[in-house]
Amino acid sequence: MTKPIIAITMGDPAGIGSEVIVKAFLTQEIYSACRPVVVGASQWITDAASQWASSLTISSKKRISECQFKPNCVEVLEVGALGLSKIPYGHPHAEGGFTAMRAIEAAAHLAIAKEVDAMVTAPINKEALKQIGFAHPGHTEFLAHLSHTKNFGMLMVGGGLKIMLTTIHLSLSEAILTLSKDLILEKIRLTHEALKKYFGLPYGKIAVAGLNPHAGENGLFGNEEITKIAPAVLAGQAEGINVSGPYPADTLFSRLKQGHFDAAVALYHDQALIPIKLLSFGNGINVTIGLPFIRTSVDHGTAFDIAGKGIADSGSLKEAVTLAASMAIARKRFEKLL
């Protein structure tokens, strides 16, 4: 099977994105898994390579058809702007935010047009994006807007775990108020879709976490399990989804790690992220499910505090690229069965 083409967005140029990209290209893991192309500003990638990966050749391209995907060469689809190289590391800058946005937009359009098989995103800086009037909370919402996607979810992958978040960046009190049978059922469906299309598990076992201690203990410690979570689980089962729960969260993720389940649905941000980061800190992967294309992302930010110092770890980016490639291959196999 032909290796999938993966578009890697540069991220905010003032952060560690360019550094982790060139460091990742120094290894054979990227080339072994896929045909990679960076979307961004070649002058910034060139600058990063001169500091941390001098053996690499940087080649600017205008379209995918020009790429040759040769090892030790980073091919960059150009979306940069004049003067970009003057942006200092470690500080939010409007032009950096603009370039990061353009890279995301370009890669998404390539994915929608099926010129690439998946996209991987390096981190962006919300302050820099705010300076240019960016109207979305982050990558995920922007990609949903570009692809006209209504229902989407964040699937965290790492440490042998796959965990879908029901709510994401909300206060705990807001998250609890936001929970509903319909919302939880939507995330169960998205998890089922992910296992079926991207992980080769059409009958994958999905576990749903409880919200309260001991999953509510039959209403003794809260009734959300009775009124919202269990009804969503029953509705998923009625649709033929292999889902069960709610399970006490204090034991669920250990059971997930042991292989009793293939994925879990968590109800709020930290419930999902604590086990992921405990087992794979620095190498976790954020996968957006529900988009009409594959998108994975590093599980870290722009790290302005260490940007430009040469100490950033490229592990999460390599994991995100190799996962995107394996998901693209699994999707092609799934589509052949239809």
Coordinates of C-alpha atoms in Angstrom, one line a residue:
M1 CA 0.0 0.0 0.0
T2 CA 1.3 3.5 -0.9
K3 CA 2.3 5.5 2.1
P4 CA -0.2 8.2 3.0
I5 CA 0.7 11.9 2.5
I6 CA 0.6 13.8 5.8
A7 CA 0.5 17.6 5.9
I8 CA 2.2 19.0 9.1
T9 CA 1.3 22.6 10.0
M10 CA 4.1 24.7 11.3
G11 CA 2.3 26.1 14.3
D12 CA 3.2 29.5 15.8
P13 CA 6.6 30.5 14.5
A14 CA 7.6 32.0 17.8
G15 CA 7.0 28.7 19.6
I16 CA 8.7 25.3 19.5
G17 CA 6.8 24.1 16.4
S18 CA 9.6 24.5 13.9
E19 CA 12.1 23.0 16.2
V20 CA 10.2 19.8 16.9
I21 CA 9.4 19.5 13.2
V22 CA 13.0 19.6 12.0
K23 CA 14.1 17.3 14.9
A24 CA 11.4 14.8 13.9
F25 CA 12.6 14.9 10.3
L26 CA 16.1 13.9 11.5
T27 CA 14.8 10.4 12.4
Q28 CA 13.6 7.7 10.0
E29 CA 10.3 7.2 11.8
I30 CA 8.5 10.0 9.8
Y31 CA 9.7 8.8 6.4
S32 CA 9.0 5.1 7.3
A33 CA 5.4 5.9 8.2
C34 CA 4.3 8.4 5.5
R35 CA 5.1 10.9 2.8
P36 CA 5.4 14.1 4.9
V37 CA 5.1 17.7 3.9
V38 CA 5.2 20.8 6.1
V39 CA 2.7 23.6 5.6
G40 CA 4.1 27.0 6.7
A41 CA 6.9 29.4 6.1
S42 CA 10.0 27.8 4.6
Q43 CA 12.3 30.6 5.8
W44 CA 11.4 29.8 9.4
I45 CA 11.8 26.1 8.9
T46 CA 15.2 26.8 7.3
D47 CA 16.2 28.9 10.3
A48 CA 15.2 26.1 12.7
A49 CA 17.1 23.5 10.6
S50 CA 20.3 25.6 10.5
Q51 CA 20.3 25.6 14.4
W52 CA 19.1 22.1 15.2
A53 CA 19.1 19.9 12.1
S54 CA 21.8 21.1 9.8
S55 CA 21.9 17.9 7.8
L56 CA 18.4 18.5 6.5
T57 CA 17.7 20.2 3.2
I58 CA 14.7 22.6 3.1
S59 CA 12.8 22.9 -0.2
S60 CA 10.0 25.3 -0.8
K61 CA 7.0 24.1 -2.8
K62 CA 3.9 25.6 -4.2
R63 CA 1.7 22.5 -4.6
I64 CA 1.7 18.9 -3.4
S65 CA 2.3 17.6 -7.0
E66 CA 5.8 19.1 -6.8
C67 CA 6.8 17.1 -3.7
Q68 CA 9.2 14.2 -4.0
F69 CA 9.2 13.1 -0.4
K70 CA 12.9 12.2 -0.2
P71 CA 14.5 11.4 3.2
N72 CA 16.5 14.2 4.8
C73 CA 14.6 16.8 2.9
V74 CA 11.8 18.9 4.4
E75 CA 9.5 20.0 1.7
V76 CA 7.4 23.1 2.7
L77 CA 4.2 24.3 1.1
E78 CA 4.7 28.0 1.3
V79 CA 2.2 30.2 3.2
G80 CA 4.6 32.6 4.8
A81 CA 4.8 36.3 4.7
L82 CA 7.7 38.8 4.2
G83 CA 9.5 39.7 7.3
L84 CA 8.4 36.6 9.2
S85 CA 12.0 35.7 10.1
K86 CA 12.2 38.9 12.2
I87 CA 9.7 37.5 14.8
P88 CA 11.5 36.7 18.0
Y89 CA 11.1 33.4 19.7
G90 CA 9.0 33.3 22.8
H91 CA 6.7 36.3 22.2
P92 CA 3.2 36.4 20.7
H93 CA 3.2 38.3 17.4
A94 CA 0.3 39.1 15.1
E95 CA 2.2 38.1 11.9
G96 CA 3.1 34.8 13.6
G97 CA -0.6 34.2 14.4
F98 CA -1.6 35.0 10.8
T99 CA 1.0 32.6 9.4
A100 CA -0.1 29.8 11.8
M101 CA -3.7 30.4 10.8
R102 CA -2.9 30.4 7.1
A103 CA -1.1 27.1 7.5
I104 CA -4.0 25.5 9.3
E105 CA -6.4 26.7 6.6
A106 CA -4.2 25.5 3.7
A107 CA -3.7 22.1 5.2
A108 CA -7.4 21.7 5.9
H109 CA -8.3 22.6 2.3
L110 CA -5.7 20.0 1.1
A111 CA -7.3 17.4 3.4
I112 CA -10.8 18.3 2.3
A113 CA -9.8 18.0 -1.4
K114 CA -8.1 14.7 -0.6
E115 CA -4.7 15.9 -1.8
V116 CA -3.3 14.7 1.5
D117 CA -4.5 11.8 3.6
A118 CA -4.3 13.5 7.0
M119 CA -3.1 16.6 8.7
V120 CA -1.0 17.0 11.9
T121 CA -1.0 20.3 13.7
A122 CA 1.9 21.9 15.7
P123 CA 0.8 24.2 18.5
I124 CA -0.6 27.7 18.1
N125 CA -0.8 30.6 20.5
K126 CA -4.2 32.0 21.3
E127 CA -2.8 35.5 22.2
A128 CA -1.2 35.8 18.8
L129 CA -4.4 34.7 17.1
K130 CA -6.4 37.1 19.1
Q131 CA -4.3 40.0 17.8
I132 CA -5.6 39.2 14.3
G133 CA -9.2 38.8 15.3
F134 CA -9.3 34.9 15.2
A135 CA -12.8 34.1 16.2
H136 CA -12.4 30.5 17.3
P137 CA -11.3 29.0 20.7
G138 CA -8.7 26.8 19.0
H139 CA -7.7 24.4 16.2
T140 CA -10.6 22.1 16.6
E141 CA -13.4 24.7 16.3
F142 CA -11.6 26.3 13.4
L143 CA -11.3 23.0 11.5
A144 CA -15.0 22.3 12.2
H145 CA -15.8 25.7 10.8
L146 CA -13.7 25.2 7.6
S147 CA -15.3 21.8 7.0
H148 CA -18.8 22.7 8.0
T149 CA -18.8 20.0 10.7
K150 CA -21.4 20.2 13.4
N151 CA -20.7 17.2 15.7
F152 CA -17.0 16.6 16.6
G153 CA -15.0 15.4 19.5
M154 CA -11.6 15.3 21.1
L155 CA -10.1 11.8 21.4
M156 CA -7.0 11.7 23.5
V157 CA -4.6 8.8 22.7
G158 CA -1.5 7.9 24.7
G159 CA -0.1 5.4 27.1
G160 CA -2.2 2.6 25.5
L161 CA -5.4 4.5 26.2
K162 CA -8.1 6.1 23.9
I163 CA -10.3 8.5 25.8
M164 CA -13.1 10.7 24.3
L165 CA -13.9 14.0 26.1
T166 CA -17.6 14.9 26.5
T167 CA -16.8 18.4 27.6
I168 CA -13.5 20.2 27.1
H169 CA -12.5 23.7 28.2
L170 CA -15.2 24.4 30.7
S171 CA -15.0 25.0 34.4
L172 CA -16.0 21.9 36.4
S173 CA -19.3 23.5 37.4
E174 CA -20.1 24.4 33.8
A175 CA -19.1 21.0 32.6
I176 CA -21.6 19.3 35.0
L177 CA -24.4 21.6 33.9
T178 CA -23.6 21.0 30.3
L179 CA -23.8 17.2 30.5
S180 CA -26.9 15.7 29.0
K181 CA -28.1 12.4 27.6
D182 CA -27.9 13.7 24.0
L183 CA -24.4 15.1 24.5
I184 CA -23.0 11.9 26.0
L185 CA -24.7 9.8 23.3
E186 CA -23.1 12.0 20.6
K187 CA -19.6 11.3 22.1
I188 CA -20.4 7.6 22.3
R189 CA -21.3 7.6 18.6
L190 CA -18.1 9.5 17.7
T191 CA -16.0 7.1 19.7
H192 CA -17.7 4.2 17.9
E193 CA -17.0 5.9 14.6
A194 CA -13.3 6.4 15.5
L195 CA -12.8 2.7 16.5
K196 CA -14.5 1.5 13.4
K197 CA -13.0 3.7 10.8
Y198 CA -9.5 4.5 12.1
F199 CA -8.6 1.6 14.5
G200 CA -10.0 -1.4 12.7
L201 CA -12.4 -2.2 15.6
P202 CA -16.0 -2.2 14.3
Y203 CA -17.2 -3.9 17.5
G204 CA -14.8 -2.1 19.8
K205 CA -15.8 -2.0 23.5
I206 CA -16.5 1.4 24.8
A207 CA -16.8 2.2 28.5
V208 CA -18.5 5.4 29.9
A209 CA -17.2 6.9 33.1
G210 CA -19.4 8.0 35.9
L211 CA -19.4 11.6 37.1
N212 CA -19.7 11.1 40.9
P213 CA -17.8 9.0 43.4
H214 CA -18.6 5.3 42.9
A215 CA -20.6 6.3 39.8
G216 CA -23.2 7.7 42.1
E217 CA -23.8 4.6 44.2
N218 CA -27.4 4.3 42.9
G219 CA -28.2 8.0 43.7
L220 CA -26.5 8.1 47.0
F221 CA -23.7 10.5 45.8
G222 CA -25.5 12.2 42.9
N223 CA -28.1 11.3 40.3
E224 CA -26.4 12.3 37.0
E225 CA -25.6 8.6 36.4
I226 CA -29.3 7.7 36.6
T227 CA -30.7 10.7 34.8
K228 CA -28.1 11.4 32.1
I229 CA -25.3 8.8 31.7
A230 CA -27.1 5.5 31.9
P231 CA -29.9 6.6 29.5
A232 CA -27.2 7.6 27.0
V233 CA -25.5 4.2 27.3
L234 CA -28.8 2.4 26.8
A235 CA -29.5 4.6 23.7
G236 CA -26.1 3.7 22.3
Q237 CA -26.7 0.0 22.9
A238 CA -30.1 0.3 21.1
E239 CA -28.1 1.6 18.1
G240 CA -25.9 -1.5 18.1
I241 CA -22.9 0.2 19.7
N242 CA -20.8 -2.0 22.1
V243 CA -21.0 0.4 25.0
S244 CA -21.5 0.0 28.7
G245 CA -21.3 1.9 31.9
P246 CA -21.3 4.2 33.8
Y247 CA -18.3 2.9 35.7
P248 CA -16.6 4.4 38.7
A249 CA -13.8 6.6 37.2
D250 CA -11.4 5.7 39.9
T251 CA -11.1 2.1 38.5
L252 CA -12.2 2.5 34.9
F253 CA -8.9 3.8 33.4
S254 CA -7.0 1.0 35.0
R255 CA -9.4 -1.5 33.4
L256 CA -9.0 0.4 30.1
K257 CA -5.2 0.0 30.4
Q258 CA -5.5 -3.7 31.1
G259 CA -7.5 -4.2 27.9
H260 CA -11.0 -4.8 29.3
F261 CA -12.2 -1.9 27.0
D262 CA -10.9 -0.4 23.7
A263 CA -11.9 3.2 24.5
A264 CA -13.5 5.2 27.2
V265 CA -15.8 8.3 27.2
A266 CA -14.8 10.7 30.0
L267 CA -17.2 13.5 31.1
Y268 CA -14.8 16.4 31.7
H269 CA -11.3 17.6 30.8
D270 CA -9.2 16.5 33.7
Q271 CA -11.0 13.1 34.1
A272 CA -9.6 12.3 30.6
L273 CA -6.3 14.1 30.7
I274 CA -5.0 12.9 34.1
P275 CA -4.6 9.2 33.0
I276 CA -3.3 10.2 29.6
K277 CA -0.7 12.5 31.0
L278 CA 0.2 10.1 33.8
L279 CA 1.1 7.4 31.3
S280 CA 2.3 9.4 28.3
F281 CA 3.4 12.9 29.4
G282 CA 4.9 14.7 26.5
N283 CA 3.9 12.0 24.0
G284 CA 0.1 12.1 24.1
I285 CA -1.9 12.8 20.9
N286 CA -5.0 14.9 20.4
V287 CA -7.3 13.4 17.6
T288 CA -10.3 15.3 16.3
I289 CA -13.1 12.9 15.5
G290 CA -16.1 13.9 13.3
L291 CA -14.2 15.9 10.7
P292 CA -14.4 14.7 7.1
F293 CA -10.6 14.2 7.3
I294 CA -8.0 12.9 9.8
R295 CA -6.5 15.4 12.1
T296 CA -4.0 14.7 14.9
S297 CA -2.1 17.1 17.1
V298 CA 0.7 17.3 19.6
D299 CA -0.4 17.3 23.2
H300 CA 1.6 20.4 24.2
G301 CA 1.6 24.1 23.7
T302 CA 3.9 26.6 22.0
A303 CA 6.2 26.5 25.1
F304 CA 7.3 30.1 24.7
D305 CA 9.5 29.7 27.8
I306 CA 11.9 27.3 26.0
A307 CA 11.3 28.4 22.4
G308 CA 14.6 28.9 20.5
K309 CA 16.7 27.1 23.1
G310 CA 17.0 23.8 21.3
I311 CA 15.7 21.7 24.2
A312 CA 12.2 20.9 22.9
D313 CA 11.3 17.2 22.5
S314 CA 9.9 16.1 19.2
G315 CA 8.3 12.9 20.6
S316 CA 4.7 14.0 20.6
L317 CA 5.0 15.2 17.0
K318 CA 6.5 11.9 15.8
E319 CA 3.7 10.1 17.6
A320 CA 1.0 12.4 16.1
V321 CA 2.4 11.8 12.6
T322 CA 2.7 8.0 12.9
L323 CA -0.8 7.8 14.4
A324 CA -2.2 9.9 11.6
A325 CA -0.5 7.6 9.0
S326 CA -1.8 4.5 10.6
M327 CA -5.3 6.0 10.8
A328 CA -5.2 6.9 7.1
I329 CA -4.3 3.3 6.2
A330 CA -7.0 1.9 8.5
R331 CA -9.6 4.3 6.9
K332 CA -8.7 3.1 3.4
R333 CA -9.1 -0.5 4.4
F334 CA -12.5 0.4 6.0
E335 CA -13.6 2.2 2.9
K336 CA -12.8 -0.9 0.7
L337 CA -15.2 -2.9 2.8
L338 CA -18.1 -0.6 2.2

